[in-house]
Amino acid sequence: MQALVGFAQITVYYQQGQQPLASGTSSATSANYTGAAAYNPTVLNPPDPPNPAITTNFAIQLQNGGMPGASIPQTGSFFGFSIEMSVVNQVCETVLQVPFLNLMANLAQRVGRVNIRVGGNTQETAVLVPSTPDGKILEKDITGASNPTQTPPLIFTPDLIYMMGNISALVDIRWYLGIPFNDTSNFRLGIAELGEAVLGDHLVGLQVGNEPDLYVAHGHRPSTYGPYDYAGEFSTLVEAVANDSNIPSKNLLIGPNIARIAWTPEMVWNTGFVDKFSTNLAFLAVEHYPTDNCYAQFGLGSPHDPQALFPTYLNHGAGQAVVAPYLNSTAFAQTKGKQLLMFETNTASCGGFAGISDSFGAALWGLDYGMQMANSNFSGALFHVGGQSVFYNVRLPPPTNQSTFHQWTIGPIYYSALVMAEALGPTNSSQVLDLVANSNNTLTPAYAIYENGNPVRVLLFNYITDPSGANTITVNIAIGGGQTGQANATPSHVQVKYLLAPSVSTKGNFTWAGQTFGANFESDGRPQGTLDVQTEQCDQTANTCAVTVPAPGVALVFLSHAALTEVTDAAPSTTFSTTFLTKTVNTLTIDPSVLATSNGHAAMHANKDNLGSTSKGSISAAEVTGRLEGGALVLSAIVFGALMVGRGLVMW
């Protein structure tokens, strides 16, 4: 269904003797670039190719029946999103944004569902109110901001939760919400009550405290506040939930959600937290960013030079470094029968970095980092979205004053999510294995994905930027045979999808299997272009399949046709049509040579002082602007739409 953007052309003629409104080119007034971080044009320099050069031709040996070190079974929806509560109205307001629905449908079509958290720092002070004076679903009190990061208090209405319910009625999205934790003597449980009533089983968790290890630094708790105090407050909440008949599910809580800055996870585990609250805990969770940009945004901490920092994201060690401090906790969670989530993450806290967070390098980093978390037995990860004022957005609508003529901007992390969804697939039984490829070369990592003990897909990375082709890698994949003691199981051919861009510093217009979401303001949420899945014949004598990966790029190798079709041909991705129009824009151009055919021709001959309705000085003329192109004036009406919904009802 296509109704996001409509174009109409109307030819308008001058009356005889009437002068054009302009002799050159003029255009309707548009909102110019405002300097928002989300569209910052900074492009950094990619690192030089390595010297000495890396090995560019190497082998990967796989075997059937499983391989030691493979992860726990993972769901295809592992890679999810976190939306800061204060900007959720940029996704859904009185209407649902069609591009958002299309983007989520792309993922759901591949793996069945998408996990989204609505929360963050702004959930802590959020207050549920029946309505707001201007009818909005939420409002920020900017003057009441108290955090060092200027987090505004919020009020929100039930319509926010109903909007989430309407979204889930269209696309299978499961939600995480957060219970405000700023007043533990009088918990505001309305969001949990309404969430359960409206979302039902689409509500999968309730966060208890957002980064409580930072409460002291942010001035929200006394200086003596520690893990035992948090456990005590968690206990008080458990009691409040137990006594609230409007919260039927008592086992949806998520903790401890720490940032691992003032506390370590082990400090919380050592309080007996998991054993004490096991029946109440749906998930264990932590939050972490590899670094921060808080100095540039808020004057906090130390400054960072993005150009100097850029290479630190462009290698396999980047994701491993973030995950390493949690390996003990992922093992601990398994002993307790719990799943550990990375509940909020992205390239850098305080909004990320221009030129890093919005580059192709971030797409490679996010995908490698996500796969490394899966390999290390996390059970899910939520990449954060913060609105117009940050660099690391996954996807973003245009600023309000540009929404009538611009579409959405799709960030690099969305491409990471799309590729990882296809890598894991929809079976919810995938096991991930870091292959320590190319003698553990940090610029060319690789992962194998197993299902039912057998390899089904291989994910290959090349972090190097080198347009000469000298650093294009060739990976020779074999299954069984050789020294494995197994019969050769290498297929006759493999199929490959590529994630590509000219450089790690490129912004926008990345391609996944030949399709793209364009550059800034160019996407309606559907991939554009022709799907390109390449077939590589395998060497049956050598029992290897050679796959090349450009520099830079990622190759997802499907070891069987079934492994490809389950994420590509399972069903066409659902798309959504516009049911409600918010604004229109009109631009006009005029051809004076054919003015004589216009309405009012006779009147103009009768009285040359009469002006047509589009003449300069007339009422209608004040409402029309246009541009002259080759003498023809063409009206282009551009309409951006949304899905109109009511509480619990989608209006088609």
XYZ file of C-alpha atoms in Angstrom:
652
model
C 0.000 0.000 0.000
C 1.429 3.341 -0.995
C -0.084 6.521 0.250
C 2.673 8.192 2.193
C 3.527 10.727 -0.455
C 1.214 11.911 -3.193
C 2.199 14.059 -6.154
C -0.209 15.996 -8.346
C 0.592 18.297 -11.268
C -1.595 21.229 -12.322
C -0.774 23.620 -15.167
C -1.775 27.243 -14.525
C -2.047 29.898 -17.276
C -1.667 33.690 -17.254
C -4.426 35.896 -18.536
C -3.549 38.076 -21.495
C -1.670 41.161 -20.340
C -1.048 39.811 -16.860
C 2.610 39.715 -15.773
C 4.232 36.731 -14.092
C 4.591 36.951 -10.335
C 8.355 36.535 -10.769
C 10.720 36.626 -13.662
C 13.109 34.014 -12.330
C 12.873 31.079 -9.976
C 11.112 31.386 -6.648
C 10.018 28.686 -4.257
C 7.686 28.288 -1.355
C 9.208 29.271 1.951
C 10.812 26.207 3.533
C 12.304 25.494 6.901
C 16.075 25.510 6.509
C 18.513 23.273 8.357
C 18.321 24.325 11.990
C 21.579 22.855 13.228
C 19.971 19.948 15.087
C 22.516 17.310 16.074
C 20.548 14.623 14.253
C 21.450 16.175 10.878
C 24.945 17.441 11.621
C 26.930 17.250 8.339
C 30.309 16.487 9.941
C 32.196 13.762 8.047
C 35.335 12.356 9.632
C 38.374 10.887 7.914
C 38.472 7.092 7.791
C 41.565 5.385 9.182
C 44.271 4.534 6.673
C 44.513 0.899 5.582
C 46.662 -1.129 7.999
C 50.406 -1.188 7.498
C 51.681 -3.862 7.446
C 48.788 -5.249 5.463
C 46.524 -7.916 6.900
C 46.031 -11.395 5.488
C 43.250 -10.958 2.953
C 42.638 -14.629 2.087
C 41.842 -17.032 4.910
C 39.738 -20.063 5.787
C 36.863 -20.743 8.156
C 36.239 -24.352 9.157
C 32.768 -25.216 10.482
C 31.319 -28.526 11.586
C 27.902 -30.035 12.030
C 26.661 -31.147 15.407
C 27.552 -27.871 17.113
C 30.813 -26.215 18.048
C 32.236 -25.591 21.525
C 31.669 -22.076 22.815
C 28.412 -21.376 20.975
C 25.962 -19.133 22.800
C 22.696 -19.969 24.504
C 19.732 -20.065 22.065
C 18.852 -16.538 20.950
C 15.643 -14.991 19.653
C 15.534 -13.250 16.307
C 14.274 -10.107 18.046
C 17.489 -9.830 20.104
C 18.291 -6.375 18.681
C 15.631 -3.938 19.909
C 15.251 -0.261 20.652
C 14.954 2.113 23.578
C 13.036 5.362 23.078
C 13.576 8.180 25.548
C 10.136 8.782 27.044
C 10.310 12.540 26.482
C 10.586 12.097 22.688
C 8.161 9.211 22.176
C 5.667 11.746 20.800
C 7.952 12.049 17.781
C 6.909 8.480 16.965
C 3.234 8.522 17.899
C 0.997 11.473 18.719
C -2.632 11.974 17.762
C -1.713 9.944 14.696
C 0.624 7.018 14.203
C 3.573 7.743 11.952
C 3.445 5.476 8.915
C 7.246 5.401 8.356
C 7.705 4.122 11.912
C 5.200 1.331 11.294
C 6.924 0.385 8.046
C 10.349 0.292 9.701
C 9.110 -1.959 12.476
C 7.221 -4.147 9.992
C 10.486 -4.740 8.093
C 11.937 -6.334 11.222
C 8.800 -8.158 12.312
C 8.492 -9.718 8.847
C 11.943 -11.246 9.310
C 11.794 -12.424 12.908
C 8.182 -12.137 14.073
C 8.352 -9.297 16.612
C 10.242 -6.211 17.796
C 11.107 -5.254 21.381
C 10.909 -1.564 22.346
C 11.437 0.145 25.655
C 9.860 3.540 26.376
C 11.699 5.130 29.276
C 15.111 6.421 30.226
C 15.945 9.213 32.640
C 12.665 10.946 31.866
C 10.594 8.003 33.140
C 11.769 8.654 36.698
C 9.704 11.802 37.207
C 6.869 11.015 34.769
C 3.351 11.640 36.078
C 0.229 10.141 34.514
C -2.522 12.763 34.164
C -6.021 12.487 32.636
C -5.277 15.140 30.006
C -3.063 18.088 29.158
C -4.368 21.625 28.490
C -3.386 21.500 24.803
C -4.384 17.875 24.221
C -0.861 16.511 23.729
C 0.007 13.033 24.954
C 2.984 14.336 26.940
C 4.549 17.607 27.972
C 7.980 18.482 29.321
C 8.644 20.987 32.079
C 11.945 22.347 30.771
C 12.184 24.838 33.637
C 12.088 21.978 36.131
C 15.105 20.118 34.720
C 17.328 19.034 37.596
C 19.756 16.368 36.375
C 23.257 17.386 35.319
C 22.098 16.209 31.871
C 19.075 18.546 32.020
C 16.406 15.825 32.115
C 12.958 17.495 32.139
C 10.070 16.282 34.313
C 7.162 14.871 32.284
C 3.438 14.592 32.418
C 1.744 12.128 30.084
C -1.804 11.026 29.376
C -3.369 7.586 28.919
C -3.289 8.230 25.171
C 0.432 7.413 25.214
C -0.314 3.859 26.328
C -3.270 3.571 23.954
C -1.003 4.650 21.085
C 1.399 1.850 22.006
C -1.510 -0.579 22.011
C -2.608 0.604 18.587
C 0.913 0.129 17.254
C 1.007 -3.431 18.575
C -2.333 -4.103 16.879
C -0.624 -3.347 13.558
C 2.908 -4.701 14.133
C 3.887 -7.250 16.781
C 5.813 -4.972 19.117
C 6.448 -5.935 22.735
C 6.984 -3.095 25.187
C 9.052 -2.351 28.257
C 7.887 0.494 30.505
C 9.376 2.008 33.643
C 7.811 2.717 37.019
C 8.818 6.200 38.258
C 11.335 5.787 41.039
C 11.942 9.320 42.278
C 9.463 9.005 45.184
C 9.715 5.603 46.824
C 7.414 6.608 49.681
C 4.518 7.043 47.275
C 5.032 4.972 44.135
C 3.082 6.157 41.082
C 1.876 2.816 39.732
C -0.532 4.204 37.153
C 1.754 3.415 34.236
C 1.921 -0.236 35.320
C -1.835 -0.452 35.884
C -2.725 1.118 32.549
C 0.069 -0.718 30.754
C -1.281 -4.090 31.805
C -4.875 -3.137 31.061
C -4.191 -1.781 27.575
C -1.154 -3.705 26.329
C -1.895 -7.107 27.839
C 0.792 -9.622 26.953
C 2.489 -7.032 24.727
C 3.808 -5.544 27.973
C 6.787 -7.745 28.784
C 8.584 -5.845 31.529
C 8.562 -2.938 33.998
C 11.883 -1.308 34.766
C 12.507 -0.483 38.426
C 14.928 2.430 38.602
C 16.951 3.810 35.696
C 20.690 3.736 36.425
C 20.293 3.812 40.235
C 24.064 3.759 40.667
C 24.008 7.348 39.341
C 21.324 8.594 41.739
C 23.895 10.069 44.122
C 25.819 11.835 41.347
C 22.567 13.240 39.977
C 21.424 14.486 43.373
C 18.509 12.069 43.691
C 19.680 10.141 46.771
C 21.955 10.854 49.763
C 25.675 10.190 49.455
C 25.408 6.941 51.447
C 23.010 5.342 48.937
C 24.269 1.957 47.708
C 23.197 -1.448 46.347
C 21.582 -2.527 49.620
C 19.513 0.661 49.659
C 18.362 -0.011 46.112
C 17.414 -3.569 47.086
C 15.427 -2.160 49.991
C 13.523 0.237 47.729
C 12.934 -2.589 45.247
C 11.402 -4.585 48.115
C 9.089 -1.699 48.948
C 7.936 -1.584 45.335
C 7.358 -5.336 45.255
C 5.068 -4.930 48.267
C 3.211 -2.037 46.616
C 2.673 -4.052 43.446
C 1.523 -7.063 45.468
C -1.140 -4.909 47.115
C -2.360 -3.352 43.860
C -5.205 -5.401 42.372
C -4.969 -3.388 39.143
C -1.565 -4.947 38.430
C -2.428 -8.636 37.963
C 1.053 -9.680 36.809
C 3.453 -9.476 39.725
C 6.438 -10.931 37.861
C 7.243 -8.257 35.256
C 9.854 -6.284 37.180
C 13.334 -5.574 35.773
C 16.449 -4.699 37.759
C 18.979 -3.522 38.705
C 19.490 -1.466 35.488
C 22.807 -0.018 36.626
C 25.243 1.864 34.391
C 28.295 0.190 35.986
C 29.753 3.556 36.924
C 29.340 3.819 40.694
C 28.499 0.123 41.220
C 29.332 -3.147 39.525
C 26.665 -5.802 38.852
C 28.444 -8.084 41.307
C 27.857 -5.540 44.080
C 24.117 -5.927 43.463
C 24.208 -9.722 43.086
C 26.062 -9.937 46.414
C 23.091 -8.408 48.239
C 21.057 -11.527 47.448
C 18.939 -9.428 45.095
C 18.194 -12.149 42.539
C 17.333 -14.874 45.026
C 15.134 -12.587 47.108
C 13.129 -11.226 44.169
C 13.339 -14.157 41.770
C 9.574 -14.604 41.526
C 9.115 -10.899 40.758
C 11.902 -10.504 38.202
C 11.090 -10.921 34.517
C 14.642 -9.967 33.519
C 17.939 -8.814 34.910
C 19.289 -5.748 33.149
C 22.244 -3.393 32.881
C 22.857 -0.257 30.821
C 26.145 0.778 29.285
C 27.754 3.018 26.683
C 31.391 2.606 25.607
C 32.119 6.289 26.297
C 30.317 9.621 26.571
C 30.012 13.013 24.924
C 28.752 14.735 28.065
C 31.432 17.417 28.074
C 30.341 18.770 24.692
C 26.664 18.585 25.585
C 26.607 19.578 29.257
C 30.146 20.497 30.329
C 30.499 17.285 32.339
C 33.567 15.043 32.443
C 36.369 15.311 29.915
C 36.269 16.368 26.243
C 36.743 13.846 23.444
C 37.992 14.440 19.923
C 35.665 12.481 17.592
C 38.316 12.183 14.888
C 40.787 10.643 17.325
C 38.067 8.422 18.784
C 36.685 7.181 15.461
C 39.205 4.330 14.911
C 38.399 2.883 18.351
C 34.933 1.932 17.045
C 36.243 0.349 13.873
C 37.476 -2.994 15.121
C 36.246 -6.178 16.736
C 37.756 -5.251 20.080
C 35.317 -2.355 20.490
C 32.305 -4.583 21.145
C 34.362 -7.089 23.107
C 35.552 -4.336 25.452
C 31.981 -3.318 26.295
C 30.882 -6.900 26.871
C 33.896 -8.165 28.840
C 32.905 -6.720 32.259
C 29.549 -8.528 32.019
C 30.739 -12.049 31.224
C 30.537 -12.990 34.883
C 26.993 -11.622 35.039
C 25.746 -13.457 31.951
C 27.048 -16.687 33.492
C 25.489 -15.765 36.851
C 22.109 -15.092 35.208
C 22.110 -18.569 33.668
C 22.716 -20.186 37.051
C 19.647 -18.342 38.351
C 17.453 -19.168 35.369
C 17.256 -15.510 34.348
C 17.908 -13.602 31.138
C 20.268 -10.627 31.209
C 19.433 -7.658 28.966
C 21.542 -4.727 27.837
C 18.644 -2.380 28.504
C 20.099 0.823 27.057
C 23.161 1.336 24.893
C 24.526 3.105 21.843
C 27.765 4.631 20.581
C 28.171 7.134 23.447
C 26.001 8.539 26.206
C 24.876 12.166 26.079
C 23.867 11.808 22.448
C 26.851 10.224 20.710
C 29.328 11.951 18.376
C 28.917 13.753 15.068
C 30.657 11.793 12.346
C 30.821 8.593 14.412
C 27.306 7.801 15.592
C 25.756 8.710 12.230
C 28.345 7.035 9.983
C 28.576 3.693 8.224
C 31.227 2.814 10.777
C 28.492 2.904 13.435
C 26.477 0.375 11.415
C 29.450 -2.013 11.430
C 30.147 -1.337 15.109
C 26.491 -1.801 16.145
C 26.180 -5.085 14.268
C 29.464 -6.486 15.619
C 28.605 -5.307 19.146
C 25.126 -6.831 18.939
C 26.507 -10.145 17.736
C 29.176 -10.060 20.449
C 26.478 -9.614 23.111
C 24.569 -12.569 21.659
C 27.770 -14.627 21.555
C 28.402 -13.732 25.223
C 24.950 -14.843 26.393
C 23.090 -11.602 26.816
C 19.461 -12.247 25.868
C 18.675 -8.931 24.205
C 19.918 -5.403 23.644
C 18.048 -2.109 23.273
C 19.731 0.683 21.300
C 18.689 4.123 22.491
C 16.911 6.863 20.524
C 16.958 10.425 21.849
C 15.348 12.746 19.283
C 16.571 15.733 17.290
C 19.256 16.737 19.798
C 21.387 13.577 19.518
C 23.644 12.029 16.871
C 22.885 8.334 17.427
C 19.260 8.019 16.326
C 18.108 4.758 14.823
C 15.322 6.459 12.898
C 13.891 9.941 13.149
C 11.020 11.992 11.710
C 11.876 15.444 10.351
C 11.654 18.498 12.601
C 8.079 19.703 12.965
C 8.660 22.747 10.755
C 9.899 20.486 7.937
C 7.435 17.614 8.255
C 5.307 18.698 5.300
C 8.041 18.256 2.716
C 10.667 16.005 4.284
C 10.479 12.316 5.085
C 12.258 10.326 7.793
C 15.989 9.892 8.332
C 17.208 6.333 8.948
C 20.377 6.015 10.993
C 23.131 3.418 10.689
C 22.001 1.442 13.740
C 18.747 0.539 11.972
C 20.804 -1.203 9.295
C 22.606 -3.066 12.104
C 19.246 -4.228 13.457
C 18.027 -5.336 10.032
C 21.138 -7.379 9.283
C 21.212 -8.957 12.736
C 17.549 -9.936 12.416
C 18.376 -11.811 9.220
C 21.508 -13.315 10.738
C 19.611 -14.779 13.704
C 16.426 -15.614 11.820
C 12.933 -16.380 13.148
C 13.427 -19.799 14.761
C 14.359 -18.369 18.200
C 16.872 -21.188 18.512
C 19.933 -19.595 16.914
C 23.277 -20.010 18.628
C 26.043 -17.517 17.886
C 29.746 -18.276 17.814
C 32.605 -15.805 17.444
C 34.922 -17.643 15.063
C 38.115 -15.769 16.067
C 38.660 -15.497 12.330
C 41.811 -14.667 10.401
C 43.989 -15.488 13.418
C 41.772 -13.243 15.524
C 42.432 -10.207 13.345
C 40.452 -7.356 14.854
C 39.584 -5.815 11.462
C 38.018 -8.957 9.920
C 35.840 -10.690 12.545
C 33.349 -13.415 11.679
C 30.468 -15.210 13.375
C 28.737 -18.510 12.698
C 25.025 -18.929 13.426
C 23.885 -22.444 14.299
C 20.384 -23.913 14.413
C 19.724 -27.387 15.757
C 23.460 -27.978 15.958
C 24.215 -27.167 12.330
C 25.648 -23.990 10.775
C 23.083 -22.059 8.740
C 24.617 -18.615 8.255
C 28.016 -16.918 8.525
C 28.503 -13.193 9.122
C 31.741 -11.659 7.809
C 33.100 -8.149 8.528
C 35.685 -5.910 6.908
C 36.309 -2.686 8.871
C 38.956 -1.340 6.471
C 38.269 1.505 4.051
C 40.212 0.988 0.827
C 38.604 1.799 -2.533
C 41.601 0.320 -4.376
C 40.394 -3.219 -3.638
C 43.715 -4.204 -2.100
C 42.032 -4.912 1.238
C 39.010 -6.774 -0.077
C 39.068 -10.054 1.818
C 38.306 -13.551 0.546
C 36.964 -16.013 3.096
C 36.982 -19.720 2.255
C 34.198 -21.462 4.171
C 34.162 -25.222 4.674
C 31.726 -27.448 6.573
C 33.001 -30.784 7.822
C 35.782 -32.630 6.047
C 39.464 -31.949 6.646
C 40.572 -32.535 10.227
C 37.063 -32.386 11.708
C 36.559 -36.131 11.382
C 33.218 -35.442 9.709
C 32.096 -36.101 6.189
C 32.289 -33.093 3.911
C 29.066 -31.067 4.123
C 30.099 -28.033 2.112
C 27.178 -27.023 -0.150
C 27.384 -26.675 -3.914
C 26.731 -22.954 -3.616
C 25.939 -20.259 -1.076
C 23.930 -17.049 -1.294
C 25.193 -13.729 0.007
C 23.760 -10.381 1.043
C 26.057 -7.373 1.459
C 25.906 -4.303 3.709
C 27.923 -1.671 1.845
C 29.029 1.961 1.699
C 32.024 3.638 0.050
C 33.719 4.412 3.390
C 33.268 3.911 7.112
C 32.800 7.680 7.302
C 29.947 7.735 4.761
C 26.630 9.177 5.929
C 23.394 7.820 4.502
C 22.631 5.855 1.350
C 24.094 2.630 2.761
C 22.814 -0.453 0.968
C 21.671 -3.775 2.353
C 21.345 -6.370 -0.396
C 21.160 -3.558 -2.941
C 18.392 -1.666 -1.141
C 18.609 1.558 0.838
C 16.685 3.923 3.078
C 18.417 6.888 1.471
C 19.998 9.945 3.039
C 18.521 12.490 5.463
C 14.781 13.107 5.008
C 14.385 10.490 2.238
C 12.674 7.444 3.756
C 9.064 6.372 4.153
C 10.276 3.325 6.067
C 10.399 0.951 3.100
C 13.663 -0.213 1.508
C 14.113 1.293 -1.936
C 15.790 -0.379 -4.898
C 16.045 -3.892 -6.280
C 16.908 -6.720 -3.922
C 20.346 -8.128 -4.767
C 21.178 -11.582 -3.419
C 24.366 -12.950 -4.951
C 25.039 -16.632 -5.550
C 28.579 -17.961 -5.146
C 29.471 -21.379 -6.520
C 31.564 -23.530 -4.203
C 34.684 -25.473 -5.157
C 33.605 -29.089 -4.856
C 37.186 -30.313 -5.220
C 38.571 -28.157 -2.426
C 35.275 -28.365 -0.519
C 35.251 -24.617 0.114
C 33.003 -21.681 -0.697
C 34.935 -18.468 -1.373
C 33.145 -15.268 -0.350
C 34.630 -11.807 -0.828
C 33.956 -8.825 1.451
C 34.766 -5.326 0.150
C 36.606 -2.774 2.266
C 34.476 -1.702 4.045
C 31.502 -4.045 4.206
C 29.649 -6.956 5.749
C 28.618 -10.202 4.061
C 25.847 -12.424 5.412
C 26.365 -15.866 3.919
C 23.387 -18.221 3.722
C 24.628 -21.793 3.720
C 21.352 -23.179 2.390
C 18.421 -21.856 0.409
C 16.153 -22.540 3.388
C 18.317 -20.303 5.583
C 17.747 -17.494 3.082
C 14.043 -17.957 2.446
C 13.063 -17.986 6.110
C 14.140 -14.329 6.400
C 13.574 -13.185 2.814
C 10.577 -15.025 1.385
C 8.582 -15.914 4.493
C 5.969 -13.258 3.708
C 5.924 -9.837 2.111
C 6.630 -7.061 4.582
C 3.426 -5.330 5.655
C 3.251 -1.687 4.666
C 0.756 0.886 5.836
C -1.274 3.468 3.989
C -2.169 6.991 5.005
C -5.651 7.397 6.493
C -5.279 10.944 7.816
C -3.631 13.969 6.215
C -2.016 16.570 8.432
C -0.627 19.225 6.047
C -0.094 19.925 2.374
C 2.419 22.019 0.457
C 1.787 23.576 -2.936
C 4.296 25.099 -5.376
C 3.408 26.655 -8.739
C 5.092 27.473 -12.058
C 3.358 29.278 -14.970
C 3.709 29.309 -18.767
C 2.911 32.855 -20.016
C 2.707 31.784 -23.664
C -0.549 29.924 -23.095
C -2.162 32.472 -20.815
C -4.824 33.276 -23.420
C -6.613 30.005 -22.707
C -7.105 30.854 -19.030
C -10.389 31.651 -17.345
C -11.266 35.373 -17.376
C -9.748 35.970 -20.814
C -12.792 37.863 -22.049
C -12.991 40.016 -18.945
C -9.373 41.028 -19.358
C -10.090 42.234 -22.877
C -13.097 44.187 -21.631
C -11.292 45.885 -18.788
C -7.519 45.828 -18.751
C -7.480 47.052 -15.141
C -9.071 43.845 -13.938
C -6.668 41.416 -12.355
C -7.046 37.681 -12.284
C -7.268 35.892 -8.983
C -3.584 34.977 -9.089
C -2.434 38.499 -9.918
C -0.054 40.381 -7.703
C -2.076 42.167 -5.064
C -5.096 39.875 -5.140
C -6.163 37.837 -2.129
C -5.429 34.542 -3.848
C -1.985 35.671 -4.915
C -0.944 35.987 -1.294
C -1.620 32.273 -0.914
C 0.380 31.118 -3.942
C 4.121 30.987 -4.498
C 5.913 29.225 -7.291
C 8.973 28.736 -9.402
C 9.356 29.308 -13.124
C 10.981 26.481 -15.034
C 11.210 26.712 -18.805
C 8.130 28.919 -18.884
C 5.839 26.269 -17.383
C 4.262 26.618 -13.971
C 3.537 23.267 -12.391
C 1.791 22.733 -9.070
C 3.256 19.887 -7.067
C 1.197 18.934 -4.053
C 3.204 16.904 -1.575
C 1.204 15.167 1.112
C 2.683 13.368 4.095
C 0.345 11.165 6.003
C -0.226 9.184 9.089
C -2.551 6.588 10.458
C -5.443 8.062 12.419
C -6.285 6.038 15.484
C -8.556 6.234 18.463
C -8.325 4.501 21.799
C -8.157 0.858 20.952
C -9.433 1.476 17.415
C -7.604 1.888 14.146
C -9.592 4.059 11.729
C -8.999 2.905 8.127
